[in-house]
Short mmCIF file of C-alpha atoms in Angstrom, two decimals:
data_model
loop_
_atom_site.label_atom_id
_atom_site.label_comp_id
_atom_site.label_asym_id
_atom_site.label_seq_id
_atom_site.Cartn_x
_atom_site.Cartn_y
_atom_site.Cartn_z
CA MET A 1 -7.65 -25.60 9.44
CA GLU A 2 -11.43 -25.31 9.59
CA THR A 3 -12.22 -26.99 12.88
CA GLU A 4 -15.69 -27.05 14.30
CA LYS A 5 -14.56 -27.36 17.90
CA GLY A 6 -12.44 -25.33 20.25
CA THR A 7 -11.65 -21.69 20.49
CA ILE A 8 -9.58 -21.48 17.34
CA SER A 9 -12.01 -21.42 14.44
CA LEU A 10 -11.14 -19.64 11.26
CA PHE A 11 -14.58 -18.36 10.47
CA ASN A 12 -17.73 -19.04 12.34
CA PRO A 13 -20.76 -18.07 10.28
CA ASP A 14 -22.72 -17.67 13.50
CA LYS A 15 -20.49 -14.80 14.38
CA PHE A 16 -21.01 -12.69 11.30
CA PRO A 17 -22.41 -9.36 12.42
CA LYS A 18 -26.15 -9.31 12.17
CA ARG A 19 -28.54 -6.46 12.50
CA ASN A 20 -31.25 -6.55 15.08
CA GLU A 21 -34.44 -4.53 14.88
CA HIS A 22 -32.86 -1.43 16.28
CA GLY A 23 -30.51 -1.17 13.33
CA THR A 24 -27.35 -1.65 15.34
CA GLU A 25 -24.81 -4.38 14.79
CA GLU A 26 -24.19 -7.26 17.08
CA ALA A 27 -22.09 -10.37 16.63
CA HIS A 28 -23.54 -13.61 17.95
CA GLY A 29 -21.55 -16.10 19.98
CA GLY A 30 -19.07 -13.55 21.07
CA GLU A 31 -17.09 -15.12 23.88
CA HIS A 32 -14.17 -16.00 21.66
CA GLY A 33 -13.76 -13.36 19.05
CA GLU A 34 -10.46 -14.23 17.52
CA GLY A 35 -11.82 -16.41 14.77
CA HIS A 36 -13.81 -13.53 13.42
CA ASP A 37 -12.20 -10.26 14.20
CA ASP A 38 -14.24 -7.41 12.91
CA HIS A 39 -13.05 -3.88 13.15
CA GLY A 40 -16.27 -2.00 12.72
CA GLY A 41 -17.95 -4.68 10.66
CA VAL A 42 -15.07 -5.32 8.29
CA GLN A 43 -13.73 -8.85 8.41
CA HIS A 44 -10.15 -9.87 8.13
CA PHE A 45 -8.15 -13.05 8.52
CA PRO A 46 -6.79 -14.11 11.87
CA ASN A 47 -3.02 -14.28 11.99
CA LEU A 48 -0.29 -15.80 14.17
CA LEU A 49 -0.65 -13.03 16.70
CA THR A 50 -4.38 -13.50 17.14
CA TYR A 51 -3.86 -17.25 17.43
CA ALA A 52 -1.24 -16.60 20.10
CA ILE A 53 -3.65 -14.33 21.92
CA GLY A 54 -6.33 -16.96 21.62
CA ILE A 55 -4.03 -19.46 23.28
CA MET A 56 -2.81 -17.08 25.94
CA ARG A 57 -6.19 -15.79 27.02
CA PRO A 58 -7.57 -19.06 28.43
CA LEU A 59 -4.14 -19.78 29.90
CA GLY A 60 -4.58 -16.73 32.04
CA VAL A 61 -1.89 -14.39 30.74
CA SER A 62 -2.54 -10.95 32.16
CA GLU A 63 -4.88 -8.71 30.26
CA THR A 64 -2.33 -5.90 30.02
CA VAL A 65 0.07 -8.09 28.05
CA ILE A 66 -2.74 -9.20 25.75
CA GLY A 67 -3.84 -5.60 25.40
CA TYR A 68 -0.36 -4.55 24.35
CA LEU A 69 -0.14 -7.40 21.85
CA GLU A 70 -3.44 -6.41 20.30
CA LYS A 71 -2.61 -2.72 20.21
CA TYR A 72 0.83 -3.16 18.69
CA GLU A 73 -0.09 -5.84 16.17
CA ASN A 74 0.95 -3.66 13.22
CA LEU A 75 4.20 -2.69 14.88
CA ILE A 76 5.10 -6.30 15.59
CA PHE A 77 4.50 -7.33 11.99
CA ALA A 78 6.41 -4.31 10.70
CA LEU A 79 9.33 -5.35 12.91
CA ILE A 80 9.06 -8.88 11.50
CA ALA A 81 9.29 -7.39 7.99
CA THR A 82 12.38 -5.44 8.98
CA ILE A 83 13.99 -8.55 10.44
CA ILE A 84 13.18 -10.61 7.34
CA LEU A 85 14.67 -8.00 5.01
CA GLY A 86 17.73 -7.50 7.17
CA LEU A 87 18.45 -11.20 7.51
CA LEU A 88 17.91 -11.86 3.80
CA THR A 89 20.21 -9.12 2.58
CA SER A 90 22.92 -9.62 5.18
CA ARG A 91 23.08 -13.35 4.50
CA ALA A 92 23.22 -12.79 0.76
CA MET A 93 25.89 -10.12 0.73
CA ARG A 94 28.07 -11.37 3.56
CA LYS A 95 30.78 -12.63 1.24
CA PRO A 96 29.99 -11.30 -2.22
CA GLU A 97 31.66 -13.33 -4.93
CA MET A 98 32.27 -12.64 -8.59
CA VAL A 99 30.17 -15.63 -9.58
CA PRO A 100 27.20 -15.20 -7.28
CA GLY A 101 25.34 -17.98 -5.54
CA LYS A 102 21.57 -18.20 -5.75
CA LEU A 103 20.66 -15.87 -2.93
CA GLN A 104 23.20 -13.23 -3.87
CA ASN A 105 22.04 -13.44 -7.45
CA LEU A 106 18.43 -12.88 -6.45
CA ILE A 107 19.22 -9.96 -4.18
CA GLU A 108 21.47 -8.36 -6.79
CA TYR A 109 18.82 -8.85 -9.46
CA LEU A 110 16.06 -7.27 -7.40
CA PHE A 111 18.00 -4.43 -5.86
CA GLY A 112 20.11 -3.70 -8.92
CA GLY A 113 17.07 -3.73 -11.15
CA TYR A 114 15.30 -1.25 -8.92
CA TYR A 115 18.41 0.93 -8.81
CA GLU A 116 18.43 1.08 -12.63
CA PHE A 117 14.76 1.97 -12.58
CA VAL A 118 15.33 4.86 -10.17
CA ARG A 119 18.32 5.97 -12.22
CA GLY A 120 16.00 6.32 -15.17
CA VAL A 121 14.07 8.93 -13.21
CA LEU A 122 16.67 10.72 -11.13
CA GLY A 123 19.76 10.39 -13.29
CA ASP A 124 23.02 11.04 -11.48
CA GLU A 125 21.34 12.02 -8.24
CA ALA A 126 20.04 8.50 -7.85
CA LYS A 127 23.08 7.41 -5.87
CA ARG A 128 22.27 9.87 -3.13
CA TYR A 129 18.59 9.12 -2.75
CA ILE A 130 18.44 5.43 -3.54
CA PRO A 131 18.77 4.35 0.13
CA PHE A 132 15.55 6.09 1.09
CA VAL A 133 13.58 5.22 -2.01
CA GLY A 134 14.85 1.67 -2.25
CA THR A 135 14.08 1.03 1.41
CA LEU A 136 10.57 2.37 0.85
CA PHE A 137 10.03 0.01 -2.05
CA PHE A 138 11.31 -3.20 -0.48
CA TYR A 139 9.88 -2.47 2.96
CA ILE A 140 6.41 -1.77 1.59
CA TRP A 141 6.65 -4.74 -0.78
CA CYS A 142 7.62 -7.06 2.05
CA MET A 143 4.88 -5.73 4.31
CA ASN A 144 2.26 -6.08 1.60
CA TRP A 145 3.24 -9.64 0.77
CA MET A 146 3.32 -10.64 4.43
CA GLY A 147 -0.45 -10.32 4.51
CA LEU A 148 -0.82 -13.04 1.91
CA VAL A 149 1.22 -15.64 3.77
CA PRO A 150 -1.04 -17.78 5.97
CA GLY A 151 -0.64 -16.61 9.52
CA GLY A 152 0.66 -13.21 8.49
CA HIS A 153 -0.88 -9.77 8.43
CA SER A 154 0.08 -6.77 6.35
CA PRO A 155 0.66 -3.70 8.50
CA THR A 156 0.03 -1.50 5.48
CA ALA A 157 -3.63 -2.47 5.65
CA SER A 158 -3.85 0.01 8.52
CA PRO A 159 -3.82 3.75 7.97
CA TYR A 160 -1.66 4.13 11.06
CA VAL A 161 1.21 2.64 9.06
CA THR A 162 0.75 4.22 5.64
CA PHE A 163 0.22 7.76 6.86
CA PRO A 164 3.52 7.87 8.79
CA LEU A 165 5.29 6.53 5.70
CA ALA A 166 3.75 9.30 3.60
CA ILE A 167 4.67 11.87 6.25
CA CYS A 168 8.26 10.60 6.12
CA VAL A 169 8.30 11.11 2.35
CA PHE A 170 6.77 14.58 2.72
CA LEU A 171 9.26 15.73 5.35
CA TYR A 172 12.22 14.29 3.45
CA VAL A 173 11.17 15.98 0.21
CA GLN A 174 10.76 19.32 1.96
CA TYR A 175 14.14 18.86 3.63
CA ILE A 176 15.77 18.14 0.27
CA ALA A 177 14.08 21.17 -1.24
CA LEU A 178 15.23 23.46 1.57
CA THR A 179 18.82 22.23 1.61
CA ARG A 180 19.37 21.84 -2.13
CA LEU A 181 17.46 24.88 -3.33
CA GLY A 182 18.03 27.22 -0.42
CA PRO A 183 15.20 29.01 1.36
CA ILE A 184 14.73 31.78 -1.23
CA LYS A 185 14.51 29.46 -4.21
CA TYR A 186 12.29 27.16 -2.15
CA LEU A 187 9.77 29.94 -1.64
CA ALA A 188 10.04 30.87 -5.30
CA HIS A 189 9.38 27.25 -6.23
CA LEU A 190 6.29 27.29 -4.02
CA ALA A 191 5.12 30.54 -5.58
CA GLY A 192 5.37 29.12 -9.06
CA ASP A 193 8.73 30.61 -10.12
CA PRO A 194 7.63 34.16 -10.97
CA LYS A 195 9.82 35.60 -13.71
CA ASP A 196 7.74 38.35 -15.29
CA PRO A 197 5.04 40.75 -14.03
CA VAL A 198 2.35 38.22 -14.91
CA GLY A 199 4.11 35.66 -12.75
CA TRP A 200 4.38 38.07 -9.87
CA ALA A 201 0.73 39.00 -10.16
CA MET A 202 -0.26 35.37 -9.93
CA VAL A 203 1.73 34.69 -6.78
CA PRO A 204 -1.23 35.15 -4.40
CA LEU A 205 -3.01 32.50 -6.44
CA MET A 206 -0.13 30.10 -6.95
CA LEU A 207 1.12 30.07 -3.38
CA PRO A 208 -1.99 28.59 -1.72
CA LEU A 209 -2.48 26.28 -4.68
CA HIS A 210 1.01 24.88 -4.41
CA LEU A 211 0.79 24.61 -0.64
CA ILE A 212 -2.40 22.60 -0.87
CA GLY A 213 -0.82 20.53 -3.62
CA GLU A 214 2.19 19.81 -1.45
CA LEU A 215 -0.09 18.64 1.33
CA ALA A 216 -2.33 16.65 -0.98
CA LYS A 217 0.58 14.62 -2.35
CA PRO A 218 1.42 12.65 0.82
CA LEU A 219 -2.30 12.31 1.55
CA SER A 220 -2.88 10.67 -1.80
CA LEU A 221 0.18 8.46 -1.33
CA ALA A 222 -1.06 7.20 2.02
CA LEU A 223 -4.66 6.72 0.94
CA ARG A 224 -3.71 4.90 -2.24
CA LEU A 225 -1.56 2.35 -0.44
CA PHE A 226 -3.96 1.95 2.47
CA GLY A 227 -7.03 1.63 0.28
CA ASN A 228 -5.48 -0.92 -2.05
CA ILE A 229 -4.06 -3.20 0.62
CA MET A 230 -7.07 -2.99 2.92
CA GLY A 231 -9.34 -3.55 -0.04
CA GLU A 232 -7.56 -6.69 -1.13
CA ASP A 233 -7.43 -7.98 2.46
CA THR A 234 -11.16 -7.46 2.82
CA LEU A 235 -11.81 -9.10 -0.54
CA LEU A 236 -9.80 -12.17 0.43
CA ALA A 237 -11.46 -12.39 3.84
CA LEU A 238 -14.91 -12.05 2.30
CA PHE A 239 -14.31 -14.83 -0.20
CA ALA A 240 -12.74 -17.05 2.42
CA GLY A 241 -15.87 -16.55 4.50
CA LEU A 242 -17.86 -17.65 1.47
CA VAL A 243 -15.72 -20.80 1.30
CA VAL A 244 -16.56 -21.65 4.90
CA ILE A 245 -20.26 -21.05 4.33
CA ALA A 246 -20.19 -23.29 1.28
CA ILE A 247 -18.48 -26.20 3.07
CA PRO A 248 -21.61 -28.14 4.00
CA HIS A 249 -23.00 -27.68 0.51
CA VAL A 250 -20.07 -29.12 -1.44
CA GLY A 251 -19.71 -32.24 0.66
CA GLY A 252 -17.57 -31.29 3.60
CA PHE A 253 -14.34 -29.88 2.23
CA GLY A 254 -13.46 -26.32 1.33
CA ILE A 255 -12.89 -25.22 -2.26
CA PRO A 256 -10.62 -22.18 -2.22
CA PHE A 257 -12.72 -19.60 -4.01
CA HIS A 258 -10.33 -16.87 -3.06
CA LEU A 259 -7.40 -18.32 -5.01
CA PRO A 260 -7.77 -16.08 -8.10
CA PHE A 261 -7.92 -13.08 -5.83
CA MET A 262 -4.68 -14.19 -4.22
CA PHE A 263 -2.96 -13.75 -7.59
CA LEU A 264 -4.57 -10.36 -7.98
CA ALA A 265 -3.42 -9.44 -4.49
CA LEU A 266 0.16 -10.51 -5.23
CA LEU A 267 0.24 -8.35 -8.35
CA ALA A 268 -1.50 -5.35 -6.79
CA SER A 269 0.77 -5.42 -3.72
CA THR A 270 3.88 -5.24 -5.86
CA ILE A 271 2.44 -2.50 -8.04
CA GLN A 272 1.39 -0.40 -5.06
CA ALA A 273 4.85 -0.66 -3.51
CA LEU A 274 6.34 0.35 -6.86
CA VAL A 275 3.94 3.27 -7.26
CA PHE A 276 4.58 4.56 -3.74
CA SER A 277 8.34 4.58 -4.14
CA LEU A 278 8.18 5.82 -7.74
CA LEU A 279 6.05 8.76 -6.67
CA ALA A 280 8.50 9.53 -3.88
CA THR A 281 11.27 9.49 -6.52
CA ILE A 282 9.31 11.81 -8.77
CA TYR A 283 8.61 14.25 -5.92
CA ILE A 284 12.33 14.27 -5.12
CA SER A 285 13.22 14.88 -8.76
CA GLN A 286 10.75 17.77 -8.89
CA VAL A 287 12.48 19.71 -6.10
CA LEU A 288 16.03 19.10 -7.25
CA PRO A 289 17.68 22.02 -9.05
CA HIS A 290 17.14 21.83 -12.79
CA GLY A 291 20.55 23.08 -13.71
CA HIS A 292 21.62 19.68 -14.96
CA ASP A 293 19.40 19.76 -18.03
CA GLU A 294 21.47 22.38 -19.81
CA GLU A 295 24.65 20.41 -19.26
CA HIS A 296 23.44 17.25 -20.96
CA ALA A 297 24.85 16.85 -24.43
CA HIS A 298 22.25 14.94 -26.40
CA MET B 1 -34.89 6.42 4.22
CA ASN B 2 -31.23 6.42 5.06
CA LEU B 3 -29.60 8.98 2.79
CA LEU B 4 -26.16 7.57 3.48
CA GLY B 5 -27.38 4.13 2.44
CA VAL B 6 -28.49 5.58 -0.89
CA GLY B 7 -25.49 7.80 -1.43
CA LEU B 8 -22.57 5.54 -0.57
CA PRO B 9 -23.21 2.73 -3.06
CA LEU B 10 -24.18 5.27 -5.74
CA GLY B 11 -20.97 7.17 -5.13
CA LEU B 12 -18.93 4.01 -5.31
CA GLY B 13 -20.69 3.05 -8.52
CA PHE B 14 -19.89 6.38 -10.09
CA ALA B 15 -16.28 6.06 -8.99
CA ALA B 16 -16.10 2.62 -10.59
CA LEU B 17 -17.64 4.06 -13.77
CA GLY B 18 -15.06 6.81 -13.96
CA SER B 19 -12.26 4.38 -13.28
CA GLY B 20 -13.52 2.08 -16.01
CA ILE B 21 -13.53 4.86 -18.57
CA GLY B 22 -10.13 6.16 -17.49
CA LEU B 23 -8.47 2.75 -17.43
CA GLY B 24 -10.03 1.91 -20.78
CA ASN B 25 -8.47 5.02 -22.25
CA ALA B 26 -5.08 4.24 -20.75
CA VAL B 27 -5.01 0.65 -21.93
CA ASN B 28 -6.31 1.75 -25.34
CA GLY B 29 -3.34 4.08 -25.72
CA ALA B 30 -0.93 1.42 -24.55
CA MET B 31 -2.32 -1.19 -26.93
CA GLN B 32 -2.05 1.17 -29.87
CA ALA B 33 1.52 2.05 -28.93
CA MET B 34 2.42 -1.62 -28.63
CA GLY B 35 0.88 -2.25 -32.02
CA ARG B 36 2.91 0.45 -33.64
CA GLN B 37 6.20 -0.71 -32.15
CA PRO B 38 6.21 -4.25 -30.81
CA GLU B 39 9.86 -3.97 -29.73
CA ALA B 40 8.96 -1.45 -27.01
CA HIS B 41 6.43 -3.89 -25.58
CA GLY B 42 8.15 -4.21 -22.19
CA LYS B 43 8.58 -0.51 -21.51
CA ILE B 44 5.08 0.35 -22.64
CA GLN B 45 3.63 -2.37 -20.44
CA VAL B 46 5.46 -1.13 -17.36
CA SER B 47 4.36 2.44 -17.97
CA MET B 48 0.81 1.29 -18.54
CA ILE B 49 0.73 -0.56 -15.23
CA ILE B 50 2.08 2.45 -13.38
CA GLY B 51 -0.43 4.76 -15.04
CA MET B 52 -3.23 2.36 -14.18
CA ALA B 53 -2.22 2.43 -10.52
CA PHE B 54 -2.67 6.20 -10.47
CA ILE B 55 -6.05 6.07 -12.16
CA GLU B 56 -7.18 3.30 -9.86
CA ALA B 57 -6.20 5.36 -6.81
CA LEU B 58 -9.12 7.73 -7.33
CA THR B 59 -11.59 4.88 -7.14
CA ILE B 60 -9.81 3.60 -4.06
CA TYR B 61 -10.46 6.95 -2.37
CA ALA B 62 -14.20 6.41 -2.82
CA PHE B 63 -13.82 2.82 -1.63
CA VAL B 64 -12.03 3.96 1.53
CA THR B 65 -14.75 6.55 2.17
CA VAL B 66 -17.34 3.79 2.05
CA PHE B 67 -15.42 1.78 4.61
CA VAL B 68 -14.97 4.76 6.89
CA LEU B 69 -18.64 5.67 6.78
CA GLN B 70 -20.21 2.23 6.63
CA ALA B 71 -20.41 2.02 10.40
CA LYS B 72 -22.90 4.87 10.30
CA LEU B 73 -25.14 3.20 7.74
#
């Protein structure tokens, strides 16, 4: 993969951004930039799309098409994730049998296990909200893991993907609160459920506090996912760059220094998908009416 | 003397310090719980991992701030 010739080079140490005397950044050797794509000085791996662009550009494909491909890189990979998930699940559950085959077994294990997990949080209401939460989990998991496959790129490494996901969660939770609680109870929930004169006196304090809290929740969701995935992408790219630099010193072949961090990235991607969807579940459970607790016979 | 160049790594270092203390506390509690009841090992481990993700998130905020501002360094 590390070729010294041609326009497709994984990392070219000559093209690492260097500082000149004026303190600004410039990248040397910049006529083909796809081997070392830096967005503001941060490196990341090239992927199938950038390779395709690298092939299409000297072939003379129009700049508008290439511009669209570059701009919608995250969207294309998110669509690929959707297609992968859709194909996998539809093929597995096309003819469900009592004694499942391998694929159906795997899908049932994953999805059923997650359903049990959500049921531990939501209880009986899980059946109603598991489509949204389960889709969040598997979609984000698939997108995170796509960045670790060679030639892939995780869309969640971009804030333009994680913030819309968090906004979706925010809007859905507010919608659930308004429809399940009703507008009056919704406002009371925001004001901290005033029951006695002390509660009513604290409403001017609790209302802004809760409002800011409600806005801070999706912000923290988005930033957590974005920071983790972008961080691990940058870490991997940094260590892979180190591998390329070290090639002439270890005798001409590349030792994969970034392998341990691949394992870390696999684990962290799964955990971040789990945390995102689990937090969405918890936010949903917080706005559901609490009347069920008195009916449980323990 | 670039103040941002002094402040950003210091801030990130402090965030890492806080995260180290917090995660140490969390894992400490989990280890003790696992020692008291080894049968609940699986559940305690899962809860520990989830708790660690939350604690780690605060350090990630500082990390993201560094990346956003590092172009101005």
